[in-house]
CSV table of C-alpha atoms and ligand atoms in Angstrom, one decimal:
chain,number,residue,atom,x,y,z
K,1,MET,CA,-42.4,-60.5,-3.0
K,2,LYS,CA,-39.5,-60.6,-1.3
K,3,GLN,CA,-37.3,-57.6,-1.4
K,4,GLY,CA,-33.5,-57.6,-1.8
K,5,PRO,CA,-31.1,-55.2,0.0
K,6,LYS,CA,-31.6,-51.6,-0.8
K,7,THR,CA,-29.1,-50.3,-3.3
K,8,ALA,CA,-28.1,-46.6,-2.6
K,9,VAL,CA,-29.6,-44.2,-5.4
K,10,PRO,CA,-26.5,-41.9,-6.1
K,11,ASP,CA,-27.7,-38.1,-5.5
K,12,THR,CA,-25.1,-36.9,-7.8
K,13,PRO,CA,-23.4,-38.4,-10.8
K,14,PHE,CA,-20.3,-38.0,-8.8
K,15,ASP,CA,-21.0,-40.5,-6.1
K,16,ASP,CA,-19.2,-43.3,-7.0
K,17,LEU,CA,-15.8,-41.6,-7.6
K,18,GLY,CA,-14.7,-41.5,-3.8
K,19,LEU,CA,-14.3,-37.8,-3.6
K,20,ALA,CA,-16.5,-35.0,-1.4
K,21,VAL,CA,-18.8,-33.1,-3.7
K,22,SER,CA,-21.1,-30.5,-2.5
K,23,CYS,CA,-24.4,-29.1,-3.9
K,24,HIS,CA,-25.3,-25.7,-4.4
K,25,GLU,CA,-21.7,-24.2,-3.4
K,26,PRO,CA,-22.2,-20.6,-3.3
K,27,LEU,CA,-19.7,-19.1,-5.5
K,28,ALA,CA,-19.6,-15.9,-3.7
K,29,ARG,CA,-17.2,-17.5,-1.3
K,30,HIS,CA,-14.7,-18.0,-3.9
K,31,THR,CA,-14.4,-14.6,-5.6
K,32,TRP,CA,-13.2,-11.3,-5.0
K,33,LEU,CA,-16.2,-9.6,-6.0
K,34,GLY,CA,-18.2,-11.8,-3.4
K,35,ILE,CA,-21.3,-11.9,-5.7
K,36,GLY,CA,-23.2,-14.5,-7.7
K,37,GLY,CA,-24.9,-17.5,-7.5
K,38,SER,CA,-24.1,-21.5,-6.8
K,39,ALA,CA,-22.4,-23.9,-8.7
K,40,ALA,CA,-24.6,-26.7,-9.2
K,41,PHE,CA,-21.6,-29.2,-8.0
K,42,PHE,CA,-18.3,-28.0,-6.3
K,43,CYS,CA,-15.0,-29.9,-5.3
K,44,GLU,CA,-11.6,-29.5,-4.3
K,45,PRO,CA,-9.9,-32.8,-5.6
K,46,VAL,CA,-7.1,-34.2,-3.4
K,47,ASP,CA,-4.7,-35.4,-6.3
K,48,VAL,CA,-4.3,-35.5,-10.0
K,49,GLU,CA,-6.0,-38.9,-10.1
K,50,ALA,CA,-8.9,-37.5,-8.3
K,51,LEU,CA,-9.4,-34.6,-10.4
K,52,GLY,CA,-9.2,-37.0,-13.6
K,53,ARG,CA,-12.1,-39.0,-12.3
K,54,VAL,CA,-14.3,-35.9,-12.0
K,55,VAL,CA,-13.2,-34.2,-15.5
K,56,LYS,CA,-13.8,-37.6,-17.1
K,57,ARG,CA,-17.4,-37.9,-15.5
K,58,CYS,CA,-18.2,-34.4,-16.6
K,59,GLN,CA,-17.1,-35.2,-20.2
K,60,GLU,CA,-19.1,-38.6,-20.0
K,61,ARG,CA,-22.2,-37.0,-18.9
K,62,GLY,CA,-22.1,-33.7,-20.7
K,63,ILE,CA,-21.9,-31.7,-17.4
K,64,PRO,CA,-20.2,-28.5,-18.0
K,65,LEU,CA,-16.8,-28.2,-15.8
K,66,ARG,CA,-15.3,-24.8,-15.0
K,67,VAL,CA,-12.1,-24.2,-12.7
K,68,ILE,CA,-11.9,-21.5,-10.2
K,69,GLY,CA,-8.4,-20.3,-9.1
K,70,GLY,CA,-8.4,-17.0,-6.9
K,71,GLY,CA,-11.6,-16.1,-8.5
K,72,SER,CA,-10.1,-12.3,-9.0
K,73,ASN,CA,-11.2,-12.3,-12.8
K,74,ILE,CA,-14.7,-13.7,-13.0
K,75,LEU,CA,-18.2,-12.3,-12.6
K,76,VAL,CA,-20.6,-15.2,-11.6
K,77,PRO,CA,-24.4,-14.5,-12.6
K,78,ALA,CA,-27.2,-14.6,-9.6
K,79,SER,CA,-28.5,-17.9,-11.6
K,80,GLY,CA,-24.9,-19.5,-10.9
K,81,PHE,CA,-23.2,-22.3,-12.7
K,82,ALA,CA,-25.3,-25.1,-13.7
K,83,GLY,CA,-22.6,-27.5,-13.5
K,84,MET,CA,-19.2,-28.7,-11.7
K,85,VAL,CA,-16.7,-26.1,-10.8
K,86,VAL,CA,-13.3,-27.5,-9.4
K,87,ARG,CA,-10.7,-25.8,-7.0
K,88,LEU,CA,-7.3,-26.8,-7.0
K,89,SER,CA,-6.7,-26.0,-3.3
K,90,ALA,CA,-4.9,-29.6,-2.4
K,91,PRO,CA,-1.4,-29.4,-1.3
K,92,GLN,CA,-0.8,-31.6,-4.6
K,93,PHE,CA,-1.7,-28.8,-6.6
K,94,CYS,CA,-0.1,-25.8,-5.1
K,95,ALA,CA,3.9,-27.3,-4.8
K,96,ILE,CA,6.8,-24.9,-5.8
K,97,ASP,CA,10.1,-26.7,-6.8
K,98,VAL,CA,12.9,-24.4,-7.6
K,99,GLN,CA,15.4,-26.3,-10.3
K,100,ARG,CA,17.5,-23.3,-11.0
K,101,PRO,CA,17.4,-21.6,-13.4
K,102,ALA,CA,13.7,-23.4,-13.7
K,103,ILE,CA,11.0,-23.1,-11.6
K,104,SER,CA,7.9,-25.4,-11.2
K,105,ALA,CA,4.6,-24.7,-9.9
K,106,GLY,CA,1.2,-26.3,-9.4
K,107,ALA,CA,-2.0,-24.5,-10.9
K,108,GLY,CA,-3.1,-24.1,-7.4
K,109,ALA,CA,-0.4,-22.3,-6.1
K,110,LYS,CA,-0.8,-18.6,-5.2
K,111,LEU,CA,0.9,-16.4,-7.8
K,112,VAL,CA,2.4,-14.1,-5.0
K,113,HIS,CA,4.0,-17.5,-3.5
K,114,LEU,CA,5.7,-18.2,-6.6
K,115,VAL,CA,7.0,-14.8,-7.2
K,116,SER,CA,8.4,-14.7,-3.5
K,117,ALA,CA,9.9,-18.1,-4.3
K,118,ALA,CA,11.3,-17.1,-7.2
K,119,VAL,CA,13.0,-14.0,-5.7
K,120,GLN,CA,14.3,-15.8,-2.6
K,121,ALA,CA,15.8,-18.4,-5.0
K,122,GLY,CA,17.7,-15.4,-7.0
K,123,LEU,CA,15.6,-16.2,-9.9
K,124,SER,CA,14.6,-13.0,-12.1
K,125,GLY,CA,11.6,-12.4,-14.6
K,126,LEU,CA,8.5,-12.8,-12.2
K,127,GLU,CA,8.8,-9.8,-9.8
K,128,THR,CA,6.5,-7.6,-12.1
K,129,LEU,CA,3.8,-9.7,-11.1
K,130,VAL,CA,4.2,-8.9,-7.7
K,131,GLY,CA,0.8,-7.5,-6.9
K,132,VAL,CA,-1.3,-9.4,-9.3
K,133,PRO,CA,-4.1,-11.4,-7.3
K,134,GLY,CA,-4.9,-15.2,-7.7
K,135,THR,CA,-3.2,-18.5,-8.6
K,136,VAL,CA,-0.7,-19.6,-11.0
K,137,GLY,CA,-3.3,-21.6,-13.0
K,138,GLY,CA,-5.3,-18.3,-13.6
K,139,ALA,CA,-2.1,-16.3,-14.3
K,140,VAL,CA,-1.2,-18.7,-17.0
K,141,VAL,CA,-4.4,-19.1,-18.9
K,142,GLY,CA,-5.2,-15.6,-18.7
K,143,ASN,CA,-1.2,-14.7,-19.3
K,144,ALA,CA,-1.1,-12.3,-16.4
K,145,GLU,CA,0.8,-9.1,-16.8
K,146,GLY,CA,2.9,-6.8,-14.5
K,147,HIS,CA,4.5,-3.7,-15.6
K,148,GLY,CA,6.6,-4.4,-18.8
K,149,GLY,CA,6.6,-8.5,-18.5
K,150,ASP,CA,4.2,-11.1,-18.7
K,151,LEU,CA,4.0,-14.7,-17.3
K,152,GLY,CA,3.7,-16.4,-20.7
K,153,GLY,CA,7.0,-15.0,-21.8
K,154,ARG,CA,8.7,-17.5,-19.1
K,155,VAL,CA,6.5,-20.4,-19.6
K,156,ARG,CA,8.5,-23.2,-21.0
K,157,GLU,CA,5.9,-26.3,-20.3
K,158,VAL,CA,2.2,-26.7,-19.1
K,159,ARG,CA,0.6,-29.7,-18.0
K,160,ILE,CA,-2.9,-29.5,-18.7
K,161,MET,CA,-5.5,-32.4,-18.1
K,162,LEU,CA,-7.5,-33.2,-21.2
K,163,PRO,CA,-11.7,-33.8,-20.8
K,164,THR,CA,-10.5,-37.2,-21.3
K,165,GLY,CA,-9.1,-37.1,-17.8
K,166,ASP,CA,-5.8,-37.5,-19.5
K,167,VAL,CA,-2.7,-35.1,-18.5
K,168,GLU,CA,-0.7,-33.8,-21.5
K,169,VAL,CA,2.5,-31.9,-21.3
K,170,ARG,CA,2.7,-29.1,-23.9
K,171,SER,CA,5.9,-26.8,-25.0
K,172,GLY,CA,7.1,-24.9,-27.6
K,173,ALA,CA,5.1,-24.2,-30.5
K,174,ARG,CA,1.9,-25.8,-28.9
K,175,LEU,CA,2.0,-22.8,-26.4
K,176,ALA,CA,0.7,-19.3,-27.7
K,177,PHE,CA,0.6,-16.4,-25.3
K,178,ARG,CA,-0.4,-12.7,-26.1
K,179,SER,CA,-1.5,-9.8,-24.2
K,180,ARG,CA,-3.9,-11.2,-21.5
K,181,TRP,CA,-4.5,-14.4,-23.7
K,182,SER,CA,-3.5,-17.9,-24.0
K,183,ASN,CA,-4.2,-20.8,-26.4
K,184,LEU,CA,-4.8,-23.1,-23.1
K,185,ASP,CA,-8.3,-23.0,-23.2
K,186,ASP,CA,-9.1,-26.6,-23.7
K,187,GLY,CA,-8.6,-28.1,-20.3
K,188,VAL,CA,-7.6,-27.8,-16.7
K,189,VAL,CA,-4.0,-26.4,-16.0
K,190,VAL,CA,-2.4,-28.5,-13.6
K,191,GLY,CA,0.9,-27.0,-13.3
K,192,CYS,CA,3.6,-25.2,-15.2
K,193,ARG,CA,7.5,-25.0,-15.6
K,194,LEU,CA,9.0,-21.5,-16.2
K,195,GLU,CA,12.5,-20.5,-17.2
K,196,LEU,CA,14.2,-17.7,-15.3
K,197,ASP,CA,17.4,-15.7,-15.0
K,198,GLU,CA,20.1,-15.7,-12.4
K,199,GLU,CA,20.1,-12.4,-10.0
K,200,SER,CA,21.1,-11.5,-6.9
K,201,PRO,CA,18.5,-12.4,-4.4
K,202,ALA,CA,19.3,-8.7,-2.7
K,203,GLN,CA,18.9,-6.8,-5.8
K,204,LEU,CA,16.0,-8.8,-6.6
K,205,THR,CA,14.3,-8.1,-3.6
K,206,LYS,CA,14.8,-4.4,-4.0
K,207,ARG,CA,13.3,-4.5,-7.1
K,208,MET,CA,10.4,-6.5,-6.3
K,209,GLN,CA,9.5,-3.9,-3.0
K,210,LYS,CA,9.8,-1.0,-5.6
K,211,GLU,CA,7.1,-2.9,-8.0
K,212,TRP,CA,4.9,-3.8,-5.0
K,213,ILE,CA,5.1,0.0,-4.0
K,214,VAL,CA,4.0,1.2,-7.5
K,215,GLN,CA,1.3,-1.9,-7.8
K,216,ARG,CA,-0.2,-1.0,-4.3
K,217,SER,CA,-0.3,2.9,-5.2
K,218,GLU,CA,-2.5,1.7,-8.1
K,219,GLN,CA,-4.4,-1.0,-7.0
K,220,PRO,CA,-7.3,-0.8,-4.8
K,221,SER,CA,-5.7,-1.9,-1.3
K,222,GLY,CA,-6.9,-4.7,1.0
K,223,ALA,CA,-10.4,-4.5,-0.5
K,224,ARG,CA,-11.7,-7.7,-2.0
K,225,SER,CA,-15.0,-6.6,-3.5
K,226,VAL,CA,-13.3,-5.2,-6.5
K,227,ALA,CA,-12.7,-6.5,-10.1
K,228,MET,CA,-10.4,-5.3,-13.1
K,229,MET,CA,-13.0,-4.1,-15.9
K,230,PHE,CA,-10.9,-3.9,-18.9
K,231,LYS,CA,-7.8,-5.1,-20.7
K,232,ASP,CA,-5.2,-2.2,-21.8
K,233,PRO,CA,-5.7,-1.1,-25.2
K,234,HIS,CA,-2.2,-1.3,-27.2
K,235,GLY,CA,-0.2,1.7,-26.6
K,236,THR,CA,-2.5,3.3,-23.7
K,237,THR,CA,-4.4,2.1,-20.4
K,238,ALA,CA,-8.1,1.6,-20.0
K,239,GLU,CA,-7.6,3.7,-17.1
K,240,SER,CA,-6.7,6.8,-18.7
K,241,LEU,CA,-9.6,6.0,-21.7
K,242,VAL,CA,-12.1,5.7,-18.9
K,243,ASN,CA,-11.0,9.2,-17.1
K,244,GLN,CA,-10.9,10.9,-20.8
K,245,ALA,CA,-14.5,9.6,-21.6
K,246,GLY,CA,-15.9,10.8,-18.3
K,247,GLY,CA,-16.5,7.6,-17.1
K,248,ARG,CA,-15.3,7.6,-13.5
K,249,ASP,CA,-18.5,9.0,-11.8
K,250,LEU,CA,-20.5,6.2,-13.5
K,251,ARG,CA,-22.5,4.1,-11.2
K,252,VAL,CA,-25.3,1.2,-11.8
K,253,GLY,CA,-27.0,0.3,-8.3
K,254,GLU,CA,-24.5,-0.7,-6.1
K,255,ALA,CA,-21.4,-0.9,-8.6
K,256,SER,CA,-19.1,2.2,-9.1
K,257,VAL,CA,-15.9,2.8,-10.6
K,258,TYR,CA,-13.1,2.9,-7.8
K,259,ALA,CA,-12.6,6.5,-7.2
K,260,ALA,CA,-8.7,6.1,-6.8
K,261,HIS,CA,-8.3,3.9,-10.3
K,262,ALA,CA,-11.0,3.9,-13.1
K,263,ASN,CA,-10.2,0.5,-14.4
K,264,TYR,CA,-11.7,-1.4,-11.4
K,265,VAL,CA,-15.2,-1.9,-10.3
K,266,VAL,CA,-16.1,-1.8,-6.7
K,267,ALA,CA,-19.0,-3.9,-5.5
K,268,HIS,CA,-20.9,-2.1,-2.5
K,269,PRO,CA,-22.8,-3.8,-0.1
K,270,GLY,CA,-26.2,-5.3,-1.7
K,271,CYS,CA,-24.5,-5.1,-5.1
K,272,SER,CA,-25.6,-7.7,-7.6
K,273,SER,CA,-23.7,-9.4,-10.7
K,274,ASP,CA,-26.4,-7.6,-12.9
K,275,ASP,CA,-25.1,-4.3,-11.4
K,276,VAL,CA,-21.7,-5.3,-12.1
K,277,ARG,CA,-22.4,-6.5,-15.6
K,278,GLY,CA,-24.4,-3.2,-15.8
K,279,LEU,CA,-21.6,-1.1,-15.0
K,280,VAL,CA,-19.0,-2.7,-17.1
K,281,GLU,CA,-21.5,-2.2,-20.2
K,282,ALA,CA,-22.1,1.5,-19.1
K,283,VAL,CA,-18.6,2.4,-18.8
K,284,ARG,CA,-17.7,0.7,-22.2
K,285,ALA,CA,-20.5,2.6,-23.9
K,286,ARG,CA,-19.1,6.1,-22.7
K,287,VAL,CA,-15.7,5.3,-24.0
K,288,ARG,CA,-17.2,4.1,-27.5
K,289,GLU,CA,-19.3,7.2,-27.7
K,290,ARG,CA,-16.8,9.9,-26.7
K,291,LEU,CA,-13.5,8.3,-27.9
K,292,GLY,CA,-14.4,5.8,-30.5
K,293,VAL,CA,-12.8,3.1,-28.7
K,294,GLU,CA,-13.9,-0.3,-28.2
K,295,LEU,CA,-12.6,-1.7,-24.6
K,296,THR,CA,-12.3,-5.2,-24.0
K,297,PRO,CA,-13.4,-6.6,-20.9
K,298,GLN,CA,-10.9,-8.3,-18.7
K,299,ILE,CA,-13.4,-9.7,-16.2
K,300,GLU,CA,-14.7,-12.9,-17.5
K,301,MET,CA,-18.5,-13.4,-17.1
K,302,TRP,CA,-19.5,-16.7,-16.4
S,401,LIG,C1,-7.2,-5.9,-7.4
S,401,LIG,C2,-6.7,-6.5,-8.8
S,401,LIG,C3,-5.8,-6.5,-9.3
S,401,LIG,C4,-5.5,-7.1,-10.5
S,401,LIG,N1,-4.0,-6.9,-11.3
S,401,LIG,C5,-3.9,-7.6,-12.5
S,401,LIG,C6,-2.7,-7.0,-13.2
S,401,LIG,O1,-1.9,-6.3,-12.5
S,401,LIG,N2,-2.5,-7.8,-13.8
S,401,LIG,C7,-3.2,-9.1,-14.6
S,401,LIG,O2,-3.2,-9.5,-15.8
S,401,LIG,N3,-4.3,-9.2,-14.2
S,401,LIG,C8,-5.0,-8.3,-13.0
S,401,LIG,N4,-5.9,-8.7,-12.4
S,401,LIG,C9,-7.2,-9.6,-12.8
S,401,LIG,C10,-6.5,-11.2,-12.1
S,401,LIG,O3,-5.8,-10.9,-10.8
S,401,LIG,C11,-5.9,-12.0,-13.2
S,401,LIG,O4,-6.6,-12.2,-14.3
S,401,LIG,C12,-5.3,-13.4,-12.5
S,401,LIG,O5,-4.4,-13.9,-13.2
S,401,LIG,C13,-6.7,-14.0,-12.3
S,401,LIG,O6,-6.1,-15.5,-11.6
S,401,LIG,P1,-7.2,-16.1,-10.7
S,401,LIG,O7,-6.5,-17.4,-10.3
S,401,LIG,O8,-7.9,-15.4,-9.8
S,401,LIG,O9,-8.0,-16.7,-11.6
S,401,LIG,P2,-10.1,-16.9,-11.6
S,401,LIG,O10,-10.5,-15.5,-11.5
S,401,LIG,O11,-10.1,-17.7,-10.6
S,401,LIG,O12,-10.3,-17.4,-13.0
S,401,LIG,C14,-10.0,-16.8,-14.5
S,401,LIG,C15,-9.9,-17.8,-15.5
S,401,LIG,O13,-9.0,-18.5,-15.5
S,401,LIG,C16,-9.5,-19.8,-15.6
S,401,LIG,N5,-8.6,-20.8,-14.7
S,401,LIG,C17,-8.4,-20.7,-13.3
S,401,LIG,N6,-7.4,-21.6,-13.0
S,401,LIG,C18,-7.5,-22.3,-14.2
S,401,LIG,C19,-6.9,-23.7,-14.5
S,401,LIG,N7,-5.9,-24.2,-13.4
S,401,LIG,N8,-7.0,-24.4,-15.5
S,401,LIG,C20,-7.6,-23.9,-16.6
S,401,LIG,N9,-8.4,-22.5,-16.4
S,401,LIG,C21,-8.3,-21.7,-15.1
S,401,LIG,C22,-11.0,-19.6,-14.9
S,401,LIG,O14,-12.1,-20.9,-15.4
S,401,LIG,C23,-11.5,-18.1,-15.6
S,401,LIG,O15,-11.9,-18.4,-16.9
S,401,LIG,C24,-6.1,-8.0,-11.0
S,401,LIG,C25,-7.6,-8.5,-10.4
S,401,LIG,C26,-7.6,-7.7,-9.2
S,401,LIG,C27,-8.9,-7.9,-8.3
């Protein structure tokens, strides 16, 4: 029997979408802790339309989908993630646009770039977030907090892509932010608009520098193999509770509590995701046993 021309058999469920999708992408490359397994599929769409095609395909085929921002608040297990991970690193997702007193930012923009752009433009309200690592998307979804201010308090509008691939604009009562929490858990945040206050850039720069010094004195500097363990409970800090409970010397495998700030875990060379998870649980148990307080993990376990 005569055979017709061979039709290419797709290797992934995304091959006909016209995007670069990689398989078995090591997620350790994209997280602050630098550990964890691979994503079955990974892509960095070039624009909202391309993102929409991926999101819709995942929905149609029942493929789990996650977004990775700066990777500063996630712990990936050694088994990795059996689905699609998208990263909004393309220029279209990273734009920052000042329209005084508002400012719009793409979800892929670094939070530090947004804070600097606001300060340079003489717009205040974000400078307390100066030391928070990660992206605007991660900060909006997790309502990042600095000293005395959160991002959610300034967010007026969020563009979110639904599992159908359609983008919805949410504002007002449809947005809810609480301490380190938002109700934006049903899609991919694409961008947001914030409303800020006018202030002299010189004064703002001074304030931001002060904040920066405070943040740097409290946070592990330079090291990328760290993560914040717990949310601060109302009226106190997780750090002081861990210290009071005698948790600062705890170590599990190659994961230990950061000596200079007891609310951070450090992943030493050879550390596994199980070590980090074990340490977070050990510290949590110590605080529970000694102080009767149940700490809520800040780091998200994938
Ligand atoms: C040294 C250090 C200091 C820190 N200091 C602070 C601090 O002062 N205050 C504070 O609040 N936090 C702090 N954190 C925690 C962390 O930086 C914040 O939670 C940050 O906002 C996470 O942003 P990210 O882009 O890295 O998110 P990721 O870690 O990449 O992701 C976190 C979660 O957000 C989701 N996500 C990310 N982008 C999107 C998107 N576009 N759409 C939908 N979901 C998305 C991810 O799927 C994941 O569920 C600190 C962490 C470290 C390591």
